[in-house]
Amino acid sequence: MIRSVCGDKPKQWDLALPQVEFAYNSAMHSATGKSPFSLVYTSVPKHVVDLVKLPKAPGFSASAETMAKEILAVKEAVKAKLEATGKKNKAAADKHKRLKVFKEGDDVMVFLRRERFPVDEVLYPEENLGASSSEVEETDVGRIS
């Protein structure tokens, strides 16, 4: 998006960044059906044309209860849309999924993470900062000197 805005001056991308960010945040997302700005601030972002002062309609004011109901309705609609999109993506991913069946004696490759095993005292001396060499090796330091 920045590349298309900068055009023939790619080294001035930082000057176009605010415009691109506003355009991205005000564009509708396919998964939610709303723009990121409208999800966070519960209203459509104001563009330059929207900043023109219009005469107020007499007798119109939005109450807090109506606004809260609208926010909850938008929240529920977005939640339903995200769940539907998730189901659609899962169905598409499951088309290519294969069931892997292992038998006893099969060779398998296992990736084990560090968090599953305790810290080894020999390999991690920084964990044993309280112990001196005489305590670890059970030697009498006085006899060495």
Coordinates of C-alpha atoms in Angstrom, one line a residue:
M1 CA 0.0 0.0 0.0
I2 CA 2.9 2.4 0.8
R3 CA 4.6 1.5 -2.5
S4 CA 1.5 2.6 -4.4
V5 CA 1.2 5.9 -2.5
C6 CA 4.9 6.8 -2.8
G7 CA 5.1 6.1 -6.5
D8 CA 8.3 7.4 -8.0
K9 CA 9.7 8.7 -4.6
P10 CA 10.2 5.5 -2.6
K11 CA 12.6 7.1 -0.1
Q12 CA 9.9 9.4 1.2
W13 CA 7.7 6.5 2.4
D14 CA 7.7 7.9 5.9
L15 CA 5.8 11.0 4.8
A16 CA 3.0 8.8 3.4
L17 CA 2.8 6.6 6.4
P18 CA 0.0 8.5 8.3
Q19 CA -2.2 8.5 5.1
V20 CA -1.7 4.8 4.5
E21 CA -2.3 4.0 8.2
F22 CA -5.6 6.0 8.1
A23 CA -6.6 4.3 4.9
Y24 CA -5.9 0.8 6.2
N25 CA -7.7 1.4 9.5
S26 CA -10.8 2.9 7.8
A27 CA -11.0 0.1 5.1
M28 CA -13.5 -2.7 5.7
H29 CA -11.9 -6.1 6.7
S30 CA -13.3 -9.2 5.0
A31 CA -13.4 -11.3 8.1
T32 CA -15.2 -8.9 10.4
G33 CA -17.2 -6.9 7.9
K34 CA -16.1 -3.7 9.7
S35 CA -13.1 -1.4 9.6
P36 CA -10.6 -1.7 12.5
F37 CA -11.3 1.9 13.4
S38 CA -15.1 1.3 13.7
L39 CA -14.5 -1.7 15.9
V40 CA -12.3 0.2 18.3
Y41 CA -14.1 3.5 18.4
T42 CA -17.6 2.2 17.5
S43 CA -18.0 4.8 14.8
V44 CA -17.0 5.3 11.2
P45 CA -13.8 7.4 10.9
K46 CA -14.2 11.0 9.7
H47 CA -12.7 11.9 6.3
V48 CA -12.1 15.4 5.1
V49 CA -15.5 15.6 3.5
D50 CA -17.1 14.6 6.8
L51 CA -15.5 17.5 8.7
V52 CA -17.7 20.1 6.9
K53 CA -20.2 21.4 9.5
L54 CA -23.8 20.5 8.8
P55 CA -26.8 22.1 10.4
K56 CA -28.1 20.0 13.3
A57 CA -31.5 18.4 13.0
P58 CA -33.8 19.8 15.7
G59 CA -34.8 17.5 18.5
F60 CA -32.3 14.7 17.7
S61 CA -30.0 13.4 20.4
A62 CA -28.6 9.8 20.9
S63 CA -29.1 8.4 24.3
A64 CA -26.5 6.4 26.1
E65 CA -28.8 3.3 26.3
T66 CA -29.3 3.4 22.5
M67 CA -25.6 3.7 21.9
A68 CA -24.9 0.8 24.3
K69 CA -27.4 -1.4 22.4
E70 CA -25.8 -0.5 19.1
I71 CA -22.3 -1.3 20.5
L72 CA -23.5 -4.7 21.7
A73 CA -25.3 -5.4 18.4
V74 CA -22.1 -4.6 16.5
K75 CA -20.1 -6.8 18.9
E76 CA -22.4 -9.7 18.4
A77 CA -22.4 -9.3 14.6
V78 CA -18.6 -9.2 14.5
K79 CA -18.4 -12.3 16.7
A80 CA -20.8 -14.2 14.5
K81 CA -18.9 -13.1 11.4
L82 CA -15.6 -14.2 12.9
E83 CA -17.0 -17.6 13.9
A84 CA -18.3 -18.1 10.4
T85 CA -15.0 -17.1 8.8
G86 CA -13.2 -19.4 11.2
K87 CA -15.4 -22.3 10.3
K88 CA -14.9 -21.6 6.6
N89 CA -11.1 -21.5 7.0
K90 CA -11.2 -24.7 9.1
A91 CA -13.2 -26.5 6.4
A92 CA -10.7 -25.3 3.7
A93 CA -7.7 -26.4 5.8
D94 CA -9.3 -29.8 6.6
K95 CA -9.6 -30.6 2.9
H96 CA -5.8 -31.1 2.8
K97 CA -5.4 -32.7 6.2
R98 CA -4.3 -36.3 6.4
L99 CA -4.8 -38.6 9.3
K100 CA -1.4 -39.9 10.5
V101 CA -1.6 -43.3 12.1
F102 CA 1.5 -44.6 13.9
K103 CA 2.2 -48.2 14.8
E104 CA 4.3 -49.5 17.6
G105 CA 7.9 -49.6 16.4
D106 CA 7.6 -46.8 13.8
D107 CA 10.3 -44.2 13.7
V108 CA 9.0 -40.7 14.5
M109 CA 10.7 -37.3 14.9
V110 CA 9.8 -35.5 18.1
F111 CA 10.5 -31.8 18.8
L112 CA 11.0 -31.3 22.5
R113 CA 11.0 -27.7 23.9
R114 CA 13.2 -26.5 26.7
E115 CA 10.2 -25.8 29.0
R116 CA 9.4 -29.4 29.3
F117 CA 12.6 -30.3 31.1
P118 CA 14.1 -28.9 34.3
V119 CA 17.2 -26.8 34.2
D120 CA 20.3 -29.0 34.4
E121 CA 22.6 -27.7 37.1
V122 CA 25.8 -28.8 35.3
L123 CA 24.9 -27.1 32.0
Y124 CA 23.5 -23.9 33.6
P125 CA 26.1 -22.7 36.2
E126 CA 24.3 -19.3 36.5
E127 CA 21.5 -21.1 38.3
N128 CA 24.1 -22.3 40.9
L129 CA 25.6 -18.9 41.8
G130 CA 25.2 -19.6 45.5
A131 CA 27.5 -22.7 45.5
S132 CA 31.2 -22.4 45.6
S133 CA 33.6 -24.8 43.9
S134 CA 34.7 -26.3 47.3
E135 CA 31.0 -27.1 48.1
V136 CA 30.4 -28.7 44.7
E137 CA 33.6 -30.8 44.5
E138 CA 33.7 -31.4 48.3
T139 CA 37.3 -30.4 48.6
D140 CA 39.0 -28.6 51.4
V141 CA 40.2 -25.2 50.1
G142 CA 42.6 -24.9 53.0
R143 CA 44.6 -27.9 52.0
I144 CA 45.1 -26.7 48.5
S145 CA 47.1 -23.6 49.3

